[in-house]
Structures are given as structure tokens and as C-alpha cells.
XYZ file of C-alpha atoms in Angstrom:
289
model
C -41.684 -25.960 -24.140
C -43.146 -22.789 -24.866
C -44.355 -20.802 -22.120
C -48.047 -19.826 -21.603
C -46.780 -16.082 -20.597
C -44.394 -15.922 -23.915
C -47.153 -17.451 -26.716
C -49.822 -14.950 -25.466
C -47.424 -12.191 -26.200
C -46.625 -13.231 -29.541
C -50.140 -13.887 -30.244
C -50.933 -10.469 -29.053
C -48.160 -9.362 -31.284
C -49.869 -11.229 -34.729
C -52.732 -9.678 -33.408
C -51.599 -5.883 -33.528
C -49.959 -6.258 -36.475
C -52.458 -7.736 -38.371
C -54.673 -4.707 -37.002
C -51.858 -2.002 -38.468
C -52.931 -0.763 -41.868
C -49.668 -1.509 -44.592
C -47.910 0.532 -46.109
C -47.924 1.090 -49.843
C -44.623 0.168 -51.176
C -44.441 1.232 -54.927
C -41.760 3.318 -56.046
C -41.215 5.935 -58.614
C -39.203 5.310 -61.420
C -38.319 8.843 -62.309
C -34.039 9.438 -62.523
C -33.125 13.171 -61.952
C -30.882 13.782 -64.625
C -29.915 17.186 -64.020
C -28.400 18.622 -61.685
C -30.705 20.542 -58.266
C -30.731 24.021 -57.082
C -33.209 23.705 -54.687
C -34.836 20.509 -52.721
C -38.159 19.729 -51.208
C -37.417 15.733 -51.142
C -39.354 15.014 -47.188
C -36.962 12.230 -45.943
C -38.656 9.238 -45.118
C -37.219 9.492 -41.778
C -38.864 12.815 -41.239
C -41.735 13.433 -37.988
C -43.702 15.991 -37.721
C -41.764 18.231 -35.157
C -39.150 18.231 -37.548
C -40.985 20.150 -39.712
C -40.995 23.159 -37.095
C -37.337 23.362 -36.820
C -34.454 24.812 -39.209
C -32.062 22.251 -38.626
C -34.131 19.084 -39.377
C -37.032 20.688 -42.224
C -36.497 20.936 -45.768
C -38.701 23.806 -45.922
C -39.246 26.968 -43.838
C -40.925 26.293 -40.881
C -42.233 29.757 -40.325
C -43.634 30.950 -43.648
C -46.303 30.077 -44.845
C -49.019 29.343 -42.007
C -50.697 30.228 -39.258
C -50.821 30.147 -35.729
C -50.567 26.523 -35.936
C -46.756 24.865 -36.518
C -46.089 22.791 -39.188
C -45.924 19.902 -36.791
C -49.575 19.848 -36.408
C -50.713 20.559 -40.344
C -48.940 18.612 -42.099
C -49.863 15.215 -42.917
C -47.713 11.908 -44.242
C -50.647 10.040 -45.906
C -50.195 6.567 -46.641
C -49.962 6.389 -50.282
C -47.709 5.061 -53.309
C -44.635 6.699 -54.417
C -44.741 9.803 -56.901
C -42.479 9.420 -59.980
C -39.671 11.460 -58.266
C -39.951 9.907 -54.566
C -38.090 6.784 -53.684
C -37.468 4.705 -50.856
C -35.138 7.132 -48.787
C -38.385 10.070 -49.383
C -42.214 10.150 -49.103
C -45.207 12.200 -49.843
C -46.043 15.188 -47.625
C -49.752 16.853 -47.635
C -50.327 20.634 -46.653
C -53.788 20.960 -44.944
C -55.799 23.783 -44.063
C -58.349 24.425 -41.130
C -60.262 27.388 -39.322
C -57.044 28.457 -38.368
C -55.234 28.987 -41.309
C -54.562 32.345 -41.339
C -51.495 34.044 -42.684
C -50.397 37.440 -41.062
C -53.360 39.204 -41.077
C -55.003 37.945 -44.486
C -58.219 36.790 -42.648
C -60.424 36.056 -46.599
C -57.813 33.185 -46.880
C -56.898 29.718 -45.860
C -53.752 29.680 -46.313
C -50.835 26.887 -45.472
C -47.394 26.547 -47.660
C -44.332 25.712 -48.259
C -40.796 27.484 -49.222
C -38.093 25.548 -49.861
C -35.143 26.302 -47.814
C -32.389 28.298 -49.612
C -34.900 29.729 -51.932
C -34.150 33.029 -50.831
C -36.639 36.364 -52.097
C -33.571 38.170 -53.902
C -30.278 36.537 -55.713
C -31.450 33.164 -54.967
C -30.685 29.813 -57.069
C -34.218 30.007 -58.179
C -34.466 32.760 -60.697
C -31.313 32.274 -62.584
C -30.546 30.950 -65.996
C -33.100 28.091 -66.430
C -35.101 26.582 -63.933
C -37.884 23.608 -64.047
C -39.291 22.810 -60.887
C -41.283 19.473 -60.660
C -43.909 18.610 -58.138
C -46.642 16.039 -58.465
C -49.841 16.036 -56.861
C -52.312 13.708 -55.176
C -55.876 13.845 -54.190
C -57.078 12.978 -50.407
C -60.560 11.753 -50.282
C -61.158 12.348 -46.579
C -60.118 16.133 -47.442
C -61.502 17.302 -50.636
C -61.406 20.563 -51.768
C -63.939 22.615 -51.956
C -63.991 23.597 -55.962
C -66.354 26.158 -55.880
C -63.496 28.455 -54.489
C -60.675 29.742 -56.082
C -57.745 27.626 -55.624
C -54.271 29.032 -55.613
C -51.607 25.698 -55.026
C -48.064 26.095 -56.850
C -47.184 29.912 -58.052
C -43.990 31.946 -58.369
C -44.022 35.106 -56.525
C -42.265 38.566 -57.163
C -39.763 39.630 -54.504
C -42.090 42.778 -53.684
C -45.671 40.557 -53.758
C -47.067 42.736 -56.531
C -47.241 39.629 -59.016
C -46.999 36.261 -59.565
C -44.305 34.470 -62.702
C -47.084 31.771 -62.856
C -49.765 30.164 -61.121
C -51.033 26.786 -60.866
C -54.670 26.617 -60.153
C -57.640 24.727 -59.705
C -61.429 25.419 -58.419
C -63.821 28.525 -59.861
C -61.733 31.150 -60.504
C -63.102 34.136 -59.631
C -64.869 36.538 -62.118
C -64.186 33.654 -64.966
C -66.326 30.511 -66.602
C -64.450 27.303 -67.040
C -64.446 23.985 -65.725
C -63.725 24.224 -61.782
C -62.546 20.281 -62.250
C -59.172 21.389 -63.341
C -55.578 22.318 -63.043
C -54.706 25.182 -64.617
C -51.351 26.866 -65.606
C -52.025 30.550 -65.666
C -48.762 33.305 -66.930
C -47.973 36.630 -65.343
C -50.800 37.959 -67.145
C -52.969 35.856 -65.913
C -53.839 34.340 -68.915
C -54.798 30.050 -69.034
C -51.910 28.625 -70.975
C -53.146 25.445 -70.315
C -55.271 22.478 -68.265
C -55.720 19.064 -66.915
C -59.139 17.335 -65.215
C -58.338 16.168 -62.058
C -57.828 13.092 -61.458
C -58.778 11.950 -57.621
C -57.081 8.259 -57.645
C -54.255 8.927 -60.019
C -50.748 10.509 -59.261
C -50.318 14.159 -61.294
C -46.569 14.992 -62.421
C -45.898 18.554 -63.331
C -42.880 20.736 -64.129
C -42.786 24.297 -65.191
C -39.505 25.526 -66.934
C -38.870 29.247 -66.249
C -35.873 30.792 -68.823
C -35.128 34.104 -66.800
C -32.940 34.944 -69.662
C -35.092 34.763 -72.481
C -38.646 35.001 -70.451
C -40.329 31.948 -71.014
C -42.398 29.517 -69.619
C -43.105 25.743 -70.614
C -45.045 22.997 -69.235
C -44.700 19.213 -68.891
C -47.322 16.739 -67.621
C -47.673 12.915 -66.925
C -49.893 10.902 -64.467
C -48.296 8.166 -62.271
C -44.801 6.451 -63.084
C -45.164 7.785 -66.629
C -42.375 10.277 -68.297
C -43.042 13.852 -68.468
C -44.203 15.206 -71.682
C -44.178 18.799 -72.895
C -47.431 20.108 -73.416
C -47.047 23.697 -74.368
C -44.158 24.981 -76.377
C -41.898 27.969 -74.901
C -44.540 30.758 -74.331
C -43.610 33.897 -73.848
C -43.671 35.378 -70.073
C -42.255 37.855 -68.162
C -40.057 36.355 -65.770
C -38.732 39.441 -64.290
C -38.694 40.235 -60.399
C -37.361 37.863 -58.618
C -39.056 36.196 -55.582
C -39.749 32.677 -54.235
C -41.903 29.554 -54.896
C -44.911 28.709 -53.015
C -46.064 25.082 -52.788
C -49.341 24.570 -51.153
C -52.771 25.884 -50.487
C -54.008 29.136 -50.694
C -57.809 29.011 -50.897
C -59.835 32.162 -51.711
C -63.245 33.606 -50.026
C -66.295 34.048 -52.097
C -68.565 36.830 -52.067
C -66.443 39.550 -51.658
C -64.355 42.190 -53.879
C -61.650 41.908 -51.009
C -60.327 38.710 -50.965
C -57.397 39.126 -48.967
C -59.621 40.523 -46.148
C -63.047 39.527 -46.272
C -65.409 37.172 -47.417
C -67.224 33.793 -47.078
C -65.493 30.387 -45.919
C -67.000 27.336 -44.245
C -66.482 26.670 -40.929
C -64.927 23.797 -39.629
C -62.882 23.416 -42.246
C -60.561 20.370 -43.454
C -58.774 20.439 -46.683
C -55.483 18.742 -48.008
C -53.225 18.729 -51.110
C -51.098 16.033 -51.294
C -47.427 16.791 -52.836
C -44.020 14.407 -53.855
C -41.018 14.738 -55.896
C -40.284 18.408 -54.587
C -37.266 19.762 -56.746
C -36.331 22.491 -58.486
C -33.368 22.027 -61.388
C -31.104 23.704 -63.388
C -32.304 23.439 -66.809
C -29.631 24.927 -68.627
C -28.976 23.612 -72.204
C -32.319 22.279 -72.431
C -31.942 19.667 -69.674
C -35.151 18.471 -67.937
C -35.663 14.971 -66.116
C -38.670 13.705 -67.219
């Protein structure tokens, strides 16, 4: 006979369980057929305070943020599987707030991650061929705020004074164009090419950098679909070494100093979900799509 002390408890039990939200299962389908220099795979056994630590985080966990540790930024939403992720990784999302200040750049929001081993000189990221892949995802309870400029994947020099590429979204500043995009711009700032947005929909990207031959391509697909190319090899100086940034760096408005000055909201809340973290060696043409 079952006990009136031990039925409660597994009612209770149904109870909570029922009350839990569930977890999205789907899987990517993506194979990585080439072999990794760097990657930004989050374990699904990951927690937050691992993310502050060098032993346990896949990425830096002092550069890029504020006064606030990684621990208490980033976010593991509860969403379905990019096309890289599988069941041993999950989706991480970088958020900003009021206090996302980097250094002393006070006209940005600023929160990001470097992948560890992606060092600013002689690293494994600027030689031969490289494609890094990331895919991004849309948070409705932390939109961003399009009217700003957007910076949210970009390669930077090893002395800061330019950037390989950038991948943007929101108004850029001093341009026209539809804010409702993603936008691949080269060292020269120049729009090689654009997306909309999608806000339900998963959004695969790679960028292939040749450091030999200084050129830059880009492949796109949405969800579990294969990468496509969807710009041939442009020209673009690859020169300078440096490091990738993955994240959110979100510009002021109303100023001619954005690194310093300028207008953002207060009480701010913004995300930008990422998966399938990875940068590859792409020599001999070889890209996992």
C-alpha cells in the first residue's frame, strides 16, 4: 500500500515538472568536414561561472566586457539547435546593459567574445585560409535597438587601427540603407553584401579569409539548411593580423565621437544569440557547409 506521505511527494513531483518549461530538442545537422583552428563550441555542460574562469571557458573571460563577469551576462536561452551545435553543445547569447562598458569607451555598449588561443599576433587565425562560421538567433524579450549602429562579428587588426571585415546590422552611421539587415562590410568599409533579418529563424554564416591571396567570401543559409556561397572571392586586404570579435558592440547616436560620447537609453537590455562557434582551416578550398 502506498503511503499517504510518499504519493503526495510524487504528486508534488508531476506537479513541478509539469510547471518546468521543456527544452527544445532539435539538432543541427551540419558535419564539420575540415579540420578546426580555433573553437567557440559552449559545452552543454557549461554554467555560468564557468564562463569567468580560464580553465573551464572556451572564450576569454576578461576581454571583452565590463565591470560585470561573464557569469552574470551571458545567457543560455532555451532554443533549438544551430546547424553546427549538437547534443554535447548549446547556444550562448551575449547581452548588454547600463553597464557595459569596455575600458574607458563610455559611447558604447559593449560585451564580446574571443576565442581562446586566438592570440593578437602569430595566431592560428590569420594563416593560410580561414572560414569561421557562426549562426545567429534573435531574442524577442531583448531586441535590438536598430536605429543604432550595430557592430556584432568583425576581424580586428593587431594594433586596433582597422577592421578585416565587419558584420553589421542597425543604421549605420552617416549611410541610408535598410537598418533590418545583416551586412558584410570589407576593410574599406564597403557593403559586399546583405540579409533581412529574420527574428524566428536560425541565420548560418561563414566568412572565408585567404591571408595569402587577400580575399574574402561569404556563405549563408537559415536553419538546418547547407551553406551557400553568396559572393565570389572579393578582393580585401587581409593584412595585420589581430583577433575575432563575436558579440555586441552597439554605437551612440548623436555624436561625432562615438567611442566617447553620445546618446544611449537607459536601462538597457539587449541580446544576440550565437551557435556553431568555429573557426577552420580552409586550405584547398575546404569549407563545411
Amino acid at each position: 500500500m502506498v503511503s499517504t506521505t510518499l504519493l503526495s511527494s510524487v504528486l508534488a513531483a508531476a506537479t513541478l515538472s509539469s510547471a518546468l518549461p521543456s527544452l527544445l530538442v532539435e539538432r543541427g545537422a551540419g558535419a564539420i568536414k575540415c579540420p578546426m583552428a580555433l573553437s567557440g563550441f559552449v559545452k552543454s555542460s557549461l554554467i555560468p561561472t564557468d564562463f569567468d574562469s580560464y580553465a573551464t571557458s572556451p572564450f576569454n573571460p576578461d576581454y571583452v566586457r565590463g565591470s560585470e563577469k561573464f557569469s552574470q551576462s551571458l545567457k543560455f536561452p532555451n532554443v533549438t539547435s544551430s546547424r553546427f551545435d549538437n547534443a554535447t553543445t548549446k547556444a550562448i547569447e551575449v547581452t548588454i546593459n547600463d553597464n557595459s562598458i569596455f575600458q574607458t569607451q563610455k559611447g558604447f555598449r559593449r560585451a564580446g567574445l574571443q576565442i581562446q588561443g586566438d592570440t593578437n599576433q602569430g595566431g592560428p587565425g590569420t594563416a593560410g585560409v580561414r572560414t569561421l562560421h557562426f549562426s545567429v538567433k534573435q531574442d524577442p524579450q531583448r531586441k535590438l535597438n536598430l536605429t543604432h549602429e550595430y557592430l556584432n562579428v568583425w576581424h580586428e587588426t593587431a594594433d586596433y587601427s582597422a577592421n578585416q571585415f565587419n558584420f553589421q546590422t542597425g543604421t549605420i552611421i552617416g549611410r541610408g540603407g535598410n537598418k533590418n539587415t545583416f551586412k558584410v562590410l570589407n576593410r574599406q568599409n564597403t557593403e559586399v553584401w546583405s540579409t533581412p533579418i529574420d527574428e524566428t529563424a536560425w541565420q548560418n554564416f561563414a566568412i572565408t579569409l585567404d591571408f595569402t591571396k587577400n580575399t574574402l567570401r561569404v556563405y549563408y543559409s537559415k536553419n538546418d539548411e547547407p551553406l551557400k556561397s553568396v559572393t565570389s572571392a572579393l578582393y580585401n586586404d587581409n593584412s595585420g593580423g589581430g583577433q575575432y570579435q563575436i558579440g555586441i558592440l552597439k554605437k551612440p547616436t548623436g555624436t561625432s565621437d562615438v567611442v566617447n560620447s553620445g546618446y544611449q537609453e537607459r536601462n538597457l537590455n539587449e541580446g544576440q544569440i550565437y551557435g556553431g562557434l568555429f573557426l577552420e582551416d580552409s586550405a584547398n578550398g575546404c569549407v563545411s557547409l
